[in-house]
Coordinates of C-alpha atoms in Angstrom, one line a residue:
M1 CA 32.6 16.6 -48.3
S2 CA 34.6 17.0 -45.1
P3 CA 37.8 14.9 -44.5
T4 CA 36.0 13.0 -41.7
D5 CA 33.1 12.1 -44.0
R6 CA 35.5 11.0 -46.7
Q7 CA 37.4 8.8 -44.2
I8 CA 34.2 7.1 -43.0
E9 CA 33.1 6.5 -46.6
R10 CA 36.5 4.9 -47.4
R11 CA 36.2 2.6 -44.4
W12 CA 32.7 1.4 -45.5
D13 CA 34.0 0.8 -49.0
Q14 CA 36.9 -1.3 -47.5
L15 CA 34.4 -3.3 -45.4
H16 CA 32.2 -4.0 -48.5
T17 CA 35.2 -5.0 -50.5
W18 CA 37.1 -7.2 -48.0
G19 CA 34.3 -8.3 -45.7
P20 CA 33.1 -11.2 -47.8
Y21 CA 36.7 -12.5 -48.1
G22 CA 37.0 -12.4 -44.3
L23 CA 33.6 -14.1 -43.6
L24 CA 34.4 -16.8 -46.2
G25 CA 37.8 -17.4 -44.5
I26 CA 36.2 -17.7 -41.1
S27 CA 33.6 -20.1 -42.4
V28 CA 36.3 -22.3 -44.1
V29 CA 38.4 -22.5 -40.9
L30 CA 35.4 -23.3 -38.7
G31 CA 34.0 -25.7 -41.3
L32 CA 37.3 -27.7 -41.5
A33 CA 37.6 -27.8 -37.7
S34 CA 34.1 -29.2 -37.3
A35 CA 34.0 -31.5 -40.5
D36 CA 33.4 -35.2 -40.2
P37 CA 36.6 -37.0 -41.4
T38 CA 34.5 -39.9 -42.5
S39 CA 32.6 -37.8 -45.0
S40 CA 32.6 -39.1 -48.6
A41 CA 35.1 -37.8 -51.1
A42 CA 32.2 -36.5 -53.2
R43 CA 31.1 -34.3 -50.3
W44 CA 34.6 -33.0 -49.9
Y45 CA 35.0 -32.3 -53.7
T46 CA 31.6 -30.5 -53.7
A47 CA 32.5 -28.4 -50.7
W48 CA 35.9 -27.3 -52.1
S49 CA 34.3 -26.7 -55.5
L50 CA 31.7 -24.4 -53.9
I51 CA 34.4 -22.6 -51.9
G52 CA 36.5 -22.1 -55.1
A53 CA 33.5 -20.8 -56.9
A54 CA 32.9 -18.3 -54.0
V55 CA 36.5 -17.1 -54.1
A56 CA 36.3 -16.7 -57.9
L57 CA 33.0 -14.8 -57.6
Q58 CA 34.6 -12.4 -55.0
L59 CA 37.6 -11.8 -57.3
C60 CA 35.3 -11.0 -60.2
R61 CA 33.4 -8.6 -58.1
H62 CA 36.6 -7.1 -56.7
G63 CA 37.9 -6.5 -60.3
A64 CA 34.7 -4.9 -61.4
R65 CA 34.8 -2.5 -58.4
L66 CA 38.4 -1.6 -59.3
R67 CA 37.7 -1.0 -62.9
R68 CA 34.6 1.1 -62.3
P69 CA 34.5 2.3 -58.7
D70 CA 31.4 4.5 -59.0
R71 CA 29.3 1.9 -60.8
G72 CA 30.5 -0.8 -58.4
R73 CA 28.9 1.1 -55.5
T74 CA 25.6 1.7 -57.3
P75 CA 22.7 -0.8 -57.3
S76 CA 22.3 -2.6 -60.6
W77 CA 21.2 -5.8 -62.3
A78 CA 24.8 -7.0 -62.4
G79 CA 24.9 -6.4 -58.7
T80 CA 21.7 -8.3 -58.2
A81 CA 23.2 -11.3 -60.2
Y82 CA 26.3 -11.2 -58.0
Y83 CA 24.2 -11.1 -54.8
T84 CA 22.0 -14.0 -56.1
V85 CA 24.9 -16.2 -57.0
R86 CA 26.7 -15.5 -53.8
W87 CA 23.5 -16.3 -51.8
A88 CA 23.2 -19.6 -53.7
L89 CA 26.8 -20.6 -52.9
A90 CA 26.4 -19.6 -49.2
F91 CA 23.1 -21.5 -49.0
A92 CA 24.6 -24.7 -50.5
L93 CA 27.7 -24.4 -48.2
T94 CA 25.5 -23.7 -45.1
W95 CA 23.4 -26.8 -46.0
M96 CA 26.7 -28.8 -45.9
N97 CA 28.1 -27.1 -42.8
P98 CA 26.2 -24.6 -40.6
F99 CA 29.4 -22.6 -40.0
F100 CA 29.2 -21.2 -43.5
A101 CA 26.4 -19.0 -42.2
F102 CA 29.1 -16.5 -41.5
Y103 CA 29.6 -16.2 -45.3
A104 CA 25.9 -16.0 -45.8
A105 CA 25.8 -13.1 -43.4
A106 CA 27.7 -11.0 -46.0
G107 CA 24.2 -10.4 -47.5
Y108 CA 23.4 -8.2 -44.6
M109 CA 26.1 -5.8 -45.5
D110 CA 25.6 -4.9 -49.1
A111 CA 22.0 -5.6 -50.2
D112 CA 21.3 -1.9 -50.5
E113 CA 24.5 -1.5 -52.5
T114 CA 24.0 -4.2 -55.0
I115 CA 20.2 -4.6 -55.5
P116 CA 18.1 -1.8 -57.0
G117 CA 14.6 -1.1 -55.4
R118 CA 13.7 -1.3 -51.8
R119 CA 11.3 -4.2 -52.3
W120 CA 14.0 -6.3 -53.9
Q121 CA 16.5 -5.3 -51.3
R122 CA 14.1 -6.6 -48.6
L123 CA 13.7 -9.9 -50.5
G124 CA 17.5 -10.3 -50.7
L125 CA 17.8 -9.7 -46.9
F126 CA 15.0 -12.3 -46.3
A127 CA 16.9 -14.9 -48.4
S128 CA 20.1 -14.3 -46.3
V129 CA 18.0 -14.4 -43.1
V130 CA 16.7 -17.9 -44.2
T131 CA 20.2 -19.2 -44.6
V132 CA 21.5 -17.8 -41.3
A133 CA 18.4 -18.9 -39.4
G134 CA 18.7 -22.4 -40.7
A135 CA 22.3 -22.6 -39.4
Q136 CA 21.2 -21.1 -36.0
S137 CA 18.4 -23.6 -35.6
G138 CA 20.8 -26.5 -36.0
G139 CA 21.4 -26.9 -39.7
L140 CA 19.4 -27.4 -42.9
P141 CA 17.0 -28.9 -43.4
P142 CA 15.3 -28.9 -39.9
K143 CA 14.8 -32.5 -38.6
S144 CA 12.0 -32.1 -36.1
W145 CA 9.0 -30.0 -35.3
A146 CA 10.8 -28.2 -32.5
Q147 CA 13.7 -27.4 -35.0
W148 CA 11.1 -26.1 -37.5
A149 CA 9.5 -23.9 -34.8
A150 CA 13.0 -22.6 -33.8
F151 CA 13.8 -22.0 -37.5
A152 CA 10.6 -20.0 -38.1
A153 CA 11.1 -18.0 -34.9
L154 CA 14.7 -17.2 -35.9
I155 CA 13.6 -16.1 -39.3
V156 CA 11.1 -13.6 -37.8
A157 CA 13.6 -12.3 -35.3
N158 CA 16.5 -12.0 -37.7
F159 CA 14.3 -10.4 -40.5
G160 CA 12.7 -8.0 -38.1
L161 CA 16.1 -6.9 -36.7
Q162 CA 17.6 -6.6 -40.2
T163 CA 14.5 -4.6 -41.4
V164 CA 14.9 -2.1 -38.5
I165 CA 18.6 -1.8 -39.2
A166 CA 18.0 -1.2 -42.9
H167 CA 15.3 1.4 -42.1
L168 CA 17.7 3.3 -39.7
T169 CA 20.4 3.0 -42.3
E170 CA 18.2 4.5 -45.0
Q171 CA 17.2 7.4 -42.7
E172 CA 20.8 8.1 -41.9
E173 CA 21.7 8.1 -45.6
Q174 CA 18.8 10.5 -46.3
R175 CA 20.0 12.8 -43.5
A176 CA 23.5 12.5 -45.0
R177 CA 22.2 13.5 -48.4
E178 CA 20.3 16.4 -46.9
R179 CA 23.4 17.6 -45.0
A180 CA 25.4 17.3 -48.2
A181 CA 22.8 19.4 -50.1
T182 CA 22.7 22.0 -47.2
I183 CA 26.5 22.2 -47.2
A184 CA 26.6 22.7 -51.0
E185 CA 24.0 25.4 -50.7
L186 CA 25.9 27.0 -47.9
E187 CA 29.1 26.9 -50.1
R188 CA 27.2 28.6 -52.9
T189 CA 25.8 31.2 -50.5
N190 CA 29.2 31.8 -49.0
A191 CA 30.7 32.2 -52.5
A192 CA 28.0 34.7 -53.4
L193 CA 28.5 36.5 -50.1
Q194 CA 32.3 36.7 -50.6
Q195 CA 31.6 38.1 -54.1
A196 CA 29.3 40.7 -52.6
L197 CA 31.9 41.5 -49.9
D198 CA 34.5 42.0 -52.6
E199 CA 32.2 44.2 -54.6
N200 CA 31.3 46.2 -51.5
A201 CA 35.0 46.6 -50.7
A202 CA 35.6 47.9 -54.2
L203 CA 32.6 50.2 -53.9
H204 CA 33.8 51.4 -50.5
A205 CA 37.2 52.2 -51.9
Q206 CA 35.6 54.1 -54.8
L207 CA 33.4 56.0 -52.3
L208 CA 36.4 56.9 -50.2
V209 CA 38.2 58.2 -53.3
Q210 CA 35.1 60.2 -54.3
A211 CA 34.7 61.5 -50.8
R212 CA 38.3 62.6 -50.7
E213 CA 38.0 64.3 -54.0
A214 CA 34.8 66.0 -52.8
G215 CA 36.5 67.1 -49.6
V216 CA 39.4 68.5 -51.6
A217 CA 37.0 70.4 -53.9
D218 CA 35.0 71.7 -50.9
E219 CA 38.2 72.8 -49.1
R220 CA 39.3 74.7 -52.3
R221 CA 36.0 76.5 -52.5
R222 CA 36.2 77.3 -48.8
L223 CA 39.7 78.7 -49.1
A224 CA 38.7 80.7 -52.2
A225 CA 35.7 82.2 -50.3
E226 CA 37.9 82.8 -47.3
I227 CA 40.5 84.6 -49.3
H228 CA 37.8 86.7 -51.0
D229 CA 36.2 87.6 -47.7
T230 CA 39.5 88.5 -46.0
L231 CA 42.3 89.4 -48.4
A232 CA 40.2 90.7 -51.2
Q233 CA 38.1 92.9 -49.0
G234 CA 41.1 94.1 -47.0
L235 CA 42.9 95.0 -50.2
T236 CA 39.8 96.8 -51.5
G237 CA 39.7 98.8 -48.3
I238 CA 43.4 99.6 -48.6
I239 CA 42.9 100.8 -52.2
A240 CA 40.0 102.9 -51.2
Q241 CA 42.0 104.6 -48.4
L242 CA 45.0 105.2 -50.7
Q243 CA 42.6 106.8 -53.3
V244 CA 41.5 109.2 -50.6
V245 CA 45.1 109.9 -49.7
A246 CA 45.8 110.8 -53.4
N247 CA 43.1 113.4 -53.3
A248 CA 43.5 114.5 -49.7
P249 CA 43.4 118.3 -49.3
D250 CA 45.9 118.4 -46.4
L251 CA 48.5 116.2 -44.7
D252 CA 46.4 115.4 -41.6
V253 CA 43.6 113.9 -43.7
A254 CA 46.2 111.9 -45.7
R255 CA 47.9 110.6 -42.6
T256 CA 44.6 109.5 -41.1
H257 CA 43.7 107.4 -44.2
L258 CA 47.3 106.1 -44.4
D259 CA 46.9 104.9 -40.8
R260 CA 43.6 103.2 -41.8
A261 CA 45.2 101.6 -44.8
S262 CA 48.1 100.3 -42.6
A263 CA 45.7 98.9 -40.1
L264 CA 43.7 97.1 -42.9
A265 CA 47.0 95.7 -44.2
R266 CA 48.0 94.3 -40.9
H267 CA 44.5 92.9 -40.3
S268 CA 44.5 91.2 -43.8
L269 CA 47.9 89.7 -43.1
G270 CA 46.6 88.2 -39.9
E271 CA 43.6 86.9 -41.7
A272 CA 45.8 85.4 -44.4
R273 CA 47.9 83.5 -41.9
R274 CA 44.9 82.1 -40.0
S275 CA 43.2 81.1 -43.3
V276 CA 46.2 79.1 -44.2
H277 CA 46.1 77.3 -40.9
N278 CA 42.3 77.0 -40.9
L279 CA 41.9 78.9 -37.7
A280 CA 39.1 81.2 -36.6
P281 CA 39.0 84.8 -37.9
V282 CA 41.1 87.4 -36.0
A283 CA 38.0 89.1 -34.6
L284 CA 37.0 85.9 -32.8
E285 CA 40.4 85.2 -31.4
H286 CA 39.7 87.0 -28.1
D287 CA 36.0 87.9 -28.4
G288 CA 32.7 86.1 -28.7
L289 CA 30.5 86.5 -31.8
A290 CA 28.4 89.4 -30.5
E291 CA 31.4 91.5 -29.4
A292 CA 33.2 90.7 -32.7
L293 CA 30.2 91.7 -34.8
K294 CA 29.9 94.9 -32.7
K295 CA 33.5 95.9 -33.4
T296 CA 33.3 94.8 -37.1
V297 CA 30.2 96.9 -37.7
A298 CA 31.6 99.9 -35.8
E299 CA 34.9 99.8 -37.7
W300 CA 33.1 99.4 -41.0
G301 CA 30.9 102.4 -40.3
E302 CA 33.9 104.5 -39.3
R303 CA 35.8 103.5 -42.4
T304 CA 32.9 104.1 -44.8
G305 CA 31.2 107.0 -43.1
V306 CA 27.9 105.1 -43.2
R307 CA 25.7 105.1 -40.1
A308 CA 25.9 101.5 -38.9
E309 CA 24.1 100.0 -35.9
F310 CA 24.4 96.5 -34.2
T311 CA 21.7 94.9 -32.0
V312 CA 21.6 91.7 -30.0
T313 CA 18.2 90.1 -29.1
G314 CA 17.6 87.1 -26.9
T315 CA 19.9 85.5 -24.4
G316 CA 23.4 85.4 -25.9
E317 CA 25.4 82.2 -25.9
Q318 CA 28.9 81.1 -26.7
L319 CA 28.6 79.5 -30.2
H320 CA 30.7 76.8 -31.8
E321 CA 33.8 78.2 -33.6
E322 CA 32.6 77.2 -37.0
V323 CA 29.1 78.7 -36.5
A324 CA 30.6 82.0 -35.2
A325 CA 33.1 82.2 -38.0
T326 CA 30.4 81.6 -40.6
L327 CA 28.1 84.3 -39.3
L328 CA 31.0 86.8 -39.0
R329 CA 32.0 86.1 -42.6
I330 CA 28.4 86.6 -43.8
V331 CA 28.3 90.0 -42.1
Q332 CA 31.7 91.0 -43.5
E333 CA 30.6 90.1 -47.0
A334 CA 27.2 91.8 -46.6
L335 CA 28.9 95.0 -45.4
S336 CA 31.4 94.8 -48.2
N337 CA 28.5 94.5 -50.7
A338 CA 26.8 97.4 -49.1
S339 CA 29.9 99.7 -49.3
R340 CA 30.6 98.7 -52.9
H341 CA 27.2 98.5 -54.5
A342 CA 24.3 99.8 -52.3
R343 CA 25.2 103.5 -51.8
A344 CA 23.4 103.2 -48.5
T345 CA 23.3 105.8 -45.8
R346 CA 22.3 103.5 -43.0
V347 CA 23.0 99.8 -42.2
G348 CA 21.5 97.7 -39.4
V349 CA 22.9 94.4 -38.2
T350 CA 20.8 92.3 -35.7
L351 CA 21.9 89.0 -34.1
S352 CA 19.0 87.1 -32.6
F353 CA 19.1 84.0 -30.3
L354 CA 15.8 82.2 -30.7
G355 CA 15.7 78.8 -29.0
D356 CA 17.7 76.3 -31.1
K357 CA 18.3 78.9 -33.9
V358 CA 20.5 81.9 -34.5
I359 CA 19.2 84.5 -36.9
L360 CA 21.4 87.2 -38.4
D361 CA 19.8 90.1 -40.3
I362 CA 21.6 92.8 -42.3
R363 CA 19.5 95.6 -43.7
D364 CA 20.5 98.7 -45.7
D365 CA 18.6 101.6 -47.3
G366 CA 20.6 101.6 -50.5
Q367 CA 19.5 101.4 -54.1
G368 CA 18.6 97.7 -54.0
F369 CA 18.3 95.4 -57.0
D370 CA 16.0 92.9 -58.5
P371 CA 16.8 89.4 -57.1
L372 CA 15.0 87.8 -60.1
A373 CA 17.4 89.4 -62.5
R374 CA 20.4 87.5 -61.1
P375 CA 21.0 83.7 -61.5
E376 CA 20.7 81.5 -58.4
R377 CA 24.4 80.6 -58.7
T378 CA 27.1 82.6 -60.3
L379 CA 30.7 81.8 -61.2
P380 CA 33.3 83.0 -58.8
H381 CA 34.3 86.1 -60.9
S382 CA 31.0 86.8 -62.7
R383 CA 29.4 90.2 -62.5
L384 CA 25.8 91.3 -63.1
R385 CA 24.7 94.8 -63.4
S386 CA 22.0 96.1 -61.0
S387 CA 19.3 98.4 -62.0
G388 CA 21.6 101.3 -61.1
G389 CA 24.4 100.0 -63.2
T390 CA 26.5 98.8 -60.2
P391 CA 28.1 95.4 -60.6
I392 CA 27.0 92.7 -58.1
G393 CA 27.6 89.0 -57.7
G394 CA 30.9 87.3 -57.4
F395 CA 31.4 85.5 -54.2
G396 CA 28.9 87.8 -52.6
L397 CA 25.4 86.3 -52.2
D398 CA 26.3 82.9 -53.5
G399 CA 29.3 82.8 -51.1
M400 CA 27.1 83.8 -48.1
R401 CA 24.5 81.2 -49.1
A402 CA 27.1 78.5 -49.5
R403 CA 28.5 79.3 -46.0
A404 CA 25.1 79.1 -44.4
E405 CA 24.3 75.8 -46.1
R406 CA 27.6 74.3 -45.1
I407 CA 26.5 74.3 -41.4
A408 CA 22.9 73.2 -42.2
G409 CA 21.6 76.8 -42.4
S410 CA 19.9 78.9 -45.0
L411 CA 20.1 82.4 -46.4
T412 CA 17.4 84.6 -47.9
V413 CA 17.6 87.9 -49.7
E414 CA 14.9 90.5 -50.1
S415 CA 15.5 93.5 -52.2
E416 CA 13.8 95.9 -54.6
P417 CA 15.3 98.6 -56.7
G418 CA 15.2 101.9 -54.8
H419 CA 14.1 100.3 -51.5
G420 CA 17.2 98.7 -50.0
T421 CA 18.3 95.1 -49.3
A422 CA 17.7 92.7 -46.4
V423 CA 19.8 89.6 -46.0
S424 CA 18.8 87.1 -43.4
A425 CA 20.8 84.0 -42.4
R426 CA 19.3 81.3 -40.2
V427 CA 21.6 78.6 -38.7
P428 CA 21.4 76.0 -35.9
L429 CA 22.5 77.1 -32.5
V430 CA 25.5 74.9 -31.8
R431 CA 27.1 75.7 -28.5
H432 CA 30.8 76.0 -27.9
E433 CA 32.3 72.6 -26.8

């Protein structure tokens, strides 16, 4: 209940408690002012006795309300007895002096609070109406036919008015109860909603933690693959060049391979720095994807002695940095696998721009392998022997597939022992911003 509603209810309670006292006081003052000094002593004694009884009745009622406030505001048979006795006293006093109708009008205020049942409440109102109408028509009993007619008309008018007022009061009380029920339901709904909000906040915090942990794990995997594709491949190339130097027949050949090893070392150092800072690969720093792939394929062919060709089909476009870096890393890994495992004599790389897709194909004529013989996902440092006894796996195919899937792409591998290998990556065409 709102503070305003509580204040209104408190004022109604004060009116029901002190109203009869006030009306009785007004009636006594007006009755004394209009009394006939020549009235008999018996009449005076009777009047004062009835007034004393009325005061005693109000004090008893007042004490009962103070002892049990909730029950004092609820219709009951005790309340009905109080209403009946008070009506009888008011009727007798009004019979003696019409001004005591003010006290009889107290029945208009609390019939619904004291008498249980709507029918009995209406009967109580009618009894009070008879007393008030008698006073309004000139006093009880009526002394002429005109006074009787006025008495009857006043009963009808007063009772009709009180019935309408009672009906409106009942409707207002019904609306008040409905509002109270609605407010209680809203409070329960708000409590449930607050509980749901608290649970959602906790769930949101948990999801944030999980997303942060997943992001950290994904970044670790990305960095691991980045290091494998750059530093590991560069170091492998350096080792291969140094092995050639160790077996070089003359100084010129050794110097050539030392220069290549030095260039690979510088290239790997640049890649390491950019991987730490999450930048694009060195090859894409000044060139687009097509030019970077062309140089990468040419340098790889020169370093390995394998015939390597690069082709672009469709209308080339400037791709988003992440897409370009992903495709470049896939080519680097595929060429690394070809040099280490395939024993190929020819490799072809094709970059195709097809509408909203970019397709990258890497083919070699090496010894191939059985794709069904290797698991769909391997651990970062696992190895699986191909049909020719060459180890494959590691970050290779799984790393390339993970890179393609990270940018909503896909990667397929077709291979057969003795018939080479074809790797195809298909990714969305996302233009450079």
